[in-house]
Amino acid sequence: MKRSRAHAAVLLAALAAVACGGGAPPEEKPPGDLVFASQEAVLEQRAEKDAVLKTDADSPIPEEMRASFTALEYYPYDPALRFTAKLRRYPDPPPIKIITTMGKERPAVKAGYLEFAREGKRHRLQVYSLRDKDIPPEEWGNLFLPFLDATSGQETYGAGRYLDLDARPDDWYVIDFNLAYHPLCAYGRTIYRCPRTPEENRLPFPVRAGEKGWVDHGSDAAALAATAGAPPETDKKGH
């Protein structure tokens, strides 16, 4: 009987640990100020972006299409595609080159990685800091999280989608795929150079959250989405 009670106590402790965060020690729990954006805030952000895309002189929407443009396509808001994770920094962050849709190289640093669990499986995404002339040094602490998934080149742009992470001193971050957005070169104007997502950041499942599809910019749209073909030379950074 004592053994059975002891065994049951161990099981209960294990279940409690899982319920409180996958067995992570208390110091690994997300801080209280790390919160998800509300659905209302996300929808408001989308509406504001659509208005800018339609009216701004520097909009990536081709000028001849702006009169008929109403809004981008988005996946429905999905609270199940929001996660918290602590950045595991590399002690000596390796400098790398991220290839753009023009085939050019952009210097970057691989800062570390974030891990999250979905449907019982853990997934890892590398996080980068872009370090070229387009990014002022005071912003190098902000992090760039591009990703590919099972929708890339089919339902979403072939070069991937992006998440931006503002620097936090505690290195805890929200991965909210409802905020995933396309690079500017996905929308039709061929004046941008956009970082292609490194293959190491390909997720094996479809991320049906955030921006969906891209503006139809002619008969080559599908091919462009599938291959993220290089547009003409430009100095525009594209994200």
mmCIF file with all atom_site columns, N, CA, C and O in Angstrom, residues 37-55:
data_model
loop_
_atom_site.group_PDB
_atom_site.id
_atom_site.type_symbol
_atom_site.label_atom_id
_atom_site.label_alt_id
_atom_site.label_comp_id
_atom_site.label_asym_id
_atom_site.label_entity_id
_atom_site.label_seq_id
_atom_site.pdbx_PDB_ins_code
_atom_site.Cartn_x
_atom_site.Cartn_y
_atom_site.Cartn_z
_atom_site.occupancy
_atom_site.B_iso_or_equiv
_atom_site.pdbx_formal_charge
_atom_site.auth_seq_id
_atom_site.auth_comp_id
_atom_site.auth_asym_id
_atom_site.auth_atom_id
_atom_site.pdbx_PDB_model_num
ATOM 1  N N  . ALA A 1 37 ? -1.440 39.500 -27.627 1.00 0.00 ? 37 ALA A N  1
ATOM 2  C CA . ALA A 1 37 ? -2.306 40.541 -28.167 1.00 0.00 ? 37 ALA A CA 1
ATOM 3  C C  . ALA A 1 37 ? -3.727 39.992 -28.270 1.00 0.00 ? 37 ALA A C  1
ATOM 4  O O  . ALA A 1 37 ? -3.927 38.830 -28.646 1.00 0.00 ? 37 ALA A O  1
ATOM 5  N N  . SER A 1 38 ? -4.700 40.798 -27.939 1.00 0.00 ? 38 SER A N  1
ATOM 6  C CA . SER A 1 38 ? -6.089 40.353 -28.018 1.00 0.00 ? 38 SER A CA 1
ATOM 7  C C  . SER A 1 38 ? -6.521 40.234 -29.478 1.00 0.00 ? 38 SER A C  1
ATOM 8  O O  . SER A 1 38 ? -5.901 40.812 -30.382 1.00 0.00 ? 38 SER A O  1
ATOM 9  N N  . GLN A 1 39 ? -7.597 39.481 -29.680 1.00 0.00 ? 39 GLN A N  1
ATOM 10 C CA . GLN A 1 39 ? -8.134 39.358 -31.031 1.00 0.00 ? 39 GLN A CA 1
ATOM 11 C C  . GLN A 1 39 ? -8.521 40.727 -31.573 1.00 0.00 ? 39 GLN A C  1
ATOM 12 O O  . GLN A 1 39 ? -8.271 41.039 -32.745 1.00 0.00 ? 39 GLN A O  1
ATOM 13 N N  . GLU A 1 40 ? -9.096 41.556 -30.726 1.00 0.00 ? 40 GLU A N  1
ATOM 14 C CA . GLU A 1 40 ? -9.499 42.894 -31.171 1.00 0.00 ? 40 GLU A CA 1
ATOM 15 C C  . GLU A 1 40 ? -8.297 43.714 -31.622 1.00 0.00 ? 40 GLU A C  1
ATOM 16 O O  . GLU A 1 40 ? -8.360 44.419 -32.642 1.00 0.00 ? 40 GLU A O  1
ATOM 17 N N  . ALA A 1 41 ? -7.188 43.621 -30.872 1.00 0.00 ? 41 ALA A N  1
ATOM 18 C CA . ALA A 1 41 ? -5.987 44.367 -31.234 1.00 0.00 ? 41 ALA A CA 1
ATOM 19 C C  . ALA A 1 41 ? -5.412 43.880 -32.555 1.00 0.00 ? 41 ALA A C  1
ATOM 20 O O  . ALA A 1 41 ? -4.960 44.680 -33.393 1.00 0.00 ? 41 ALA A O  1
ATOM 21 N N  . VAL A 1 42 ? -5.435 42.566 -32.770 1.00 0.00 ? 42 VAL A N  1
ATOM 22 C CA . VAL A 1 42 ? -4.913 42.011 -34.024 1.00 0.00 ? 42 VAL A CA 1
ATOM 23 C C  . VAL A 1 42 ? -5.769 42.466 -35.203 1.00 0.00 ? 42 VAL A C  1
ATOM 24 O O  . VAL A 1 42 ? -5.256 42.875 -36.245 1.00 0.00 ? 42 VAL A O  1
ATOM 25 N N  . LEU A 1 43 ? -7.093 42.414 -35.051 1.00 0.00 ? 43 LEU A N  1
ATOM 26 C CA . LEU A 1 43 ? -7.976 42.831 -36.138 1.00 0.00 ? 43 LEU A CA 1
ATOM 27 C C  . LEU A 1 43 ? -7.822 44.326 -36.421 1.00 0.00 ? 43 LEU A C  1
ATOM 28 O O  . LEU A 1 43 ? -7.868 44.751 -37.581 1.00 0.00 ? 43 LEU A O  1
ATOM 29 N N  . GLU A 1 44 ? -7.631 45.114 -35.372 1.00 0.00 ? 44 GLU A N  1
ATOM 30 C CA . GLU A 1 44 ? -7.421 46.547 -35.564 1.00 0.00 ? 44 GLU A CA 1
ATOM 31 C C  . GLU A 1 44 ? -6.112 46.806 -36.318 1.00 0.00 ? 44 GLU A C  1
ATOM 32 O O  . GLU A 1 44 ? -6.063 47.654 -37.212 1.00 0.00 ? 44 GLU A O  1
ATOM 33 N N  . GLN A 1 45 ? -5.072 46.072 -35.969 1.00 0.00 ? 45 GLN A N  1
ATOM 34 C CA . GLN A 1 45 ? -3.794 46.215 -36.658 1.00 0.00 ? 45 GLN A CA 1
ATOM 35 C C  . GLN A 1 45 ? -3.919 45.862 -38.139 1.00 0.00 ? 45 GLN A C  1
ATOM 36 O O  . GLN A 1 45 ? -3.359 46.537 -39.005 1.00 0.00 ? 45 GLN A O  1
ATOM 37 N N  . ARG A 1 46 ? -4.692 44.815 -38.436 1.00 0.00 ? 46 ARG A N  1
ATOM 38 C CA . ARG A 1 46 ? -4.900 44.421 -39.833 1.00 0.00 ? 46 ARG A CA 1
ATOM 39 C C  . ARG A 1 46 ? -5.619 45.525 -40.610 1.00 0.00 ? 46 ARG A C  1
ATOM 40 O O  . ARG A 1 46 ? -5.241 45.850 -41.746 1.00 0.00 ? 46 ARG A O  1
ATOM 41 N N  . ALA A 1 47 ? -6.642 46.109 -40.009 1.00 0.00 ? 47 ALA A N  1
ATOM 42 C CA . ALA A 1 47 ? -7.393 47.169 -40.683 1.00 0.00 ? 47 ALA A CA 1
ATOM 43 C C  . ALA A 1 47 ? -6.505 48.373 -40.955 1.00 0.00 ? 47 ALA A C  1
ATOM 44 O O  . ALA A 1 47 ? -6.582 48.991 -42.034 1.00 0.00 ? 47 ALA A O  1
ATOM 45 N N  . GLU A 1 48 ? -5.662 48.716 -39.994 1.00 0.00 ? 48 GLU A N  1
ATOM 46 C CA . GLU A 1 48 ? -4.753 49.842 -40.183 1.00 0.00 ? 48 GLU A CA 1
ATOM 47 C C  . GLU A 1 48 ? -3.757 49.564 -41.307 1.00 0.00 ? 48 GLU A C  1
ATOM 48 O O  . GLU A 1 48 ? -3.470 50.446 -42.124 1.00 0.00 ? 48 GLU A O  1
ATOM 49 N N  . LYS A 1 49 ? -3.244 48.346 -41.362 1.00 0.00 ? 49 LYS A N  1
ATOM 50 C CA . LYS A 1 49 ? -2.295 48.003 -42.425 1.00 0.00 ? 49 LYS A CA 1
ATOM 51 C C  . LYS A 1 49 ? -2.969 48.054 -43.789 1.00 0.00 ? 49 LYS A C  1
ATOM 52 O O  . LYS A 1 49 ? -2.398 48.581 -44.757 1.00 0.00 ? 49 LYS A O  1
ATOM 53 N N  . ASP A 1 50 ? -4.176 47.525 -43.890 1.00 0.00 ? 50 ASP A N  1
ATOM 54 C CA . ASP A 1 50 ? -4.889 47.548 -45.165 1.00 0.00 ? 50 ASP A CA 1
ATOM 55 C C  . ASP A 1 50 ? -5.108 48.981 -45.646 1.00 0.00 ? 50 ASP A C  1
ATOM 56 O O  . ASP A 1 50 ? -4.980 49.271 -46.837 1.00 0.00 ? 50 ASP A O  1
ATOM 57 N N  . ALA A 1 51 ? -5.428 49.890 -44.714 1.00 0.00 ? 51 ALA A N  1
ATOM 58 C CA . ALA A 1 51 ? -5.641 51.288 -45.090 1.00 0.00 ? 51 ALA A CA 1
ATOM 59 C C  . ALA A 1 51 ? -4.364 51.910 -45.626 1.00 0.00 ? 51 ALA A C  1
ATOM 60 O O  . ALA A 1 51 ? -4.378 52.649 -46.626 1.00 0.00 ? 51 ALA A O  1
ATOM 61 N N  . VAL A 1 52 ? -3.223 51.596 -44.997 1.00 0.00 ? 52 VAL A N  1
ATOM 62 C CA . VAL A 1 52 ? -1.937 52.122 -45.458 1.00 0.00 ? 52 VAL A CA 1
ATOM 63 C C  . VAL A 1 52 ? -1.589 51.549 -46.828 1.00 0.00 ? 52 VAL A C  1
ATOM 64 O O  . VAL A 1 52 ? -1.142 52.274 -47.729 1.00 0.00 ? 52 VAL A O  1
ATOM 65 N N  . LEU A 1 53 ? -1.806 50.251 -46.997 1.00 0.00 ? 53 LEU A N  1
ATOM 66 C CA . LEU A 1 53 ? -1.491 49.626 -48.280 1.00 0.00 ? 53 LEU A CA 1
ATOM 67 C C  . LEU A 1 53 ? -2.295 50.250 -49.418 1.00 0.00 ? 53 LEU A C  1
ATOM 68 O O  . LEU A 1 53 ? -1.816 50.352 -50.551 1.00 0.00 ? 53 LEU A O  1
ATOM 69 N N  . LYS A 1 54 ? -3.497 50.671 -49.130 1.00 0.00 ? 54 LYS A N  1
ATOM 70 C CA . LYS A 1 54 ? -4.354 51.234 -50.175 1.00 0.00 ? 54 LYS A CA 1
ATOM 71 C C  . LYS A 1 54 ? -4.019 52.678 -50.501 1.00 0.00 ? 54 LYS A C  1
ATOM 72 O O  . LYS A 1 54 ? -4.136 53.102 -51.658 1.00 0.00 ? 54 LYS A O  1
ATOM 73 N N  . THR A 1 55 ? -3.553 53.441 -49.504 1.00 0.00 ? 55 THR A N  1
ATOM 74 C CA . THR A 1 55 ? -3.454 54.889 -49.697 1.00 0.00 ? 55 THR A CA 1
ATOM 75 C C  . THR A 1 55 ? -2.036 55.446 -49.693 1.00 0.00 ? 55 THR A C  1
ATOM 76 O O  . THR A 1 55 ? -1.810 56.533 -50.214 1.00 0.00 ? 55 THR A O  1
#
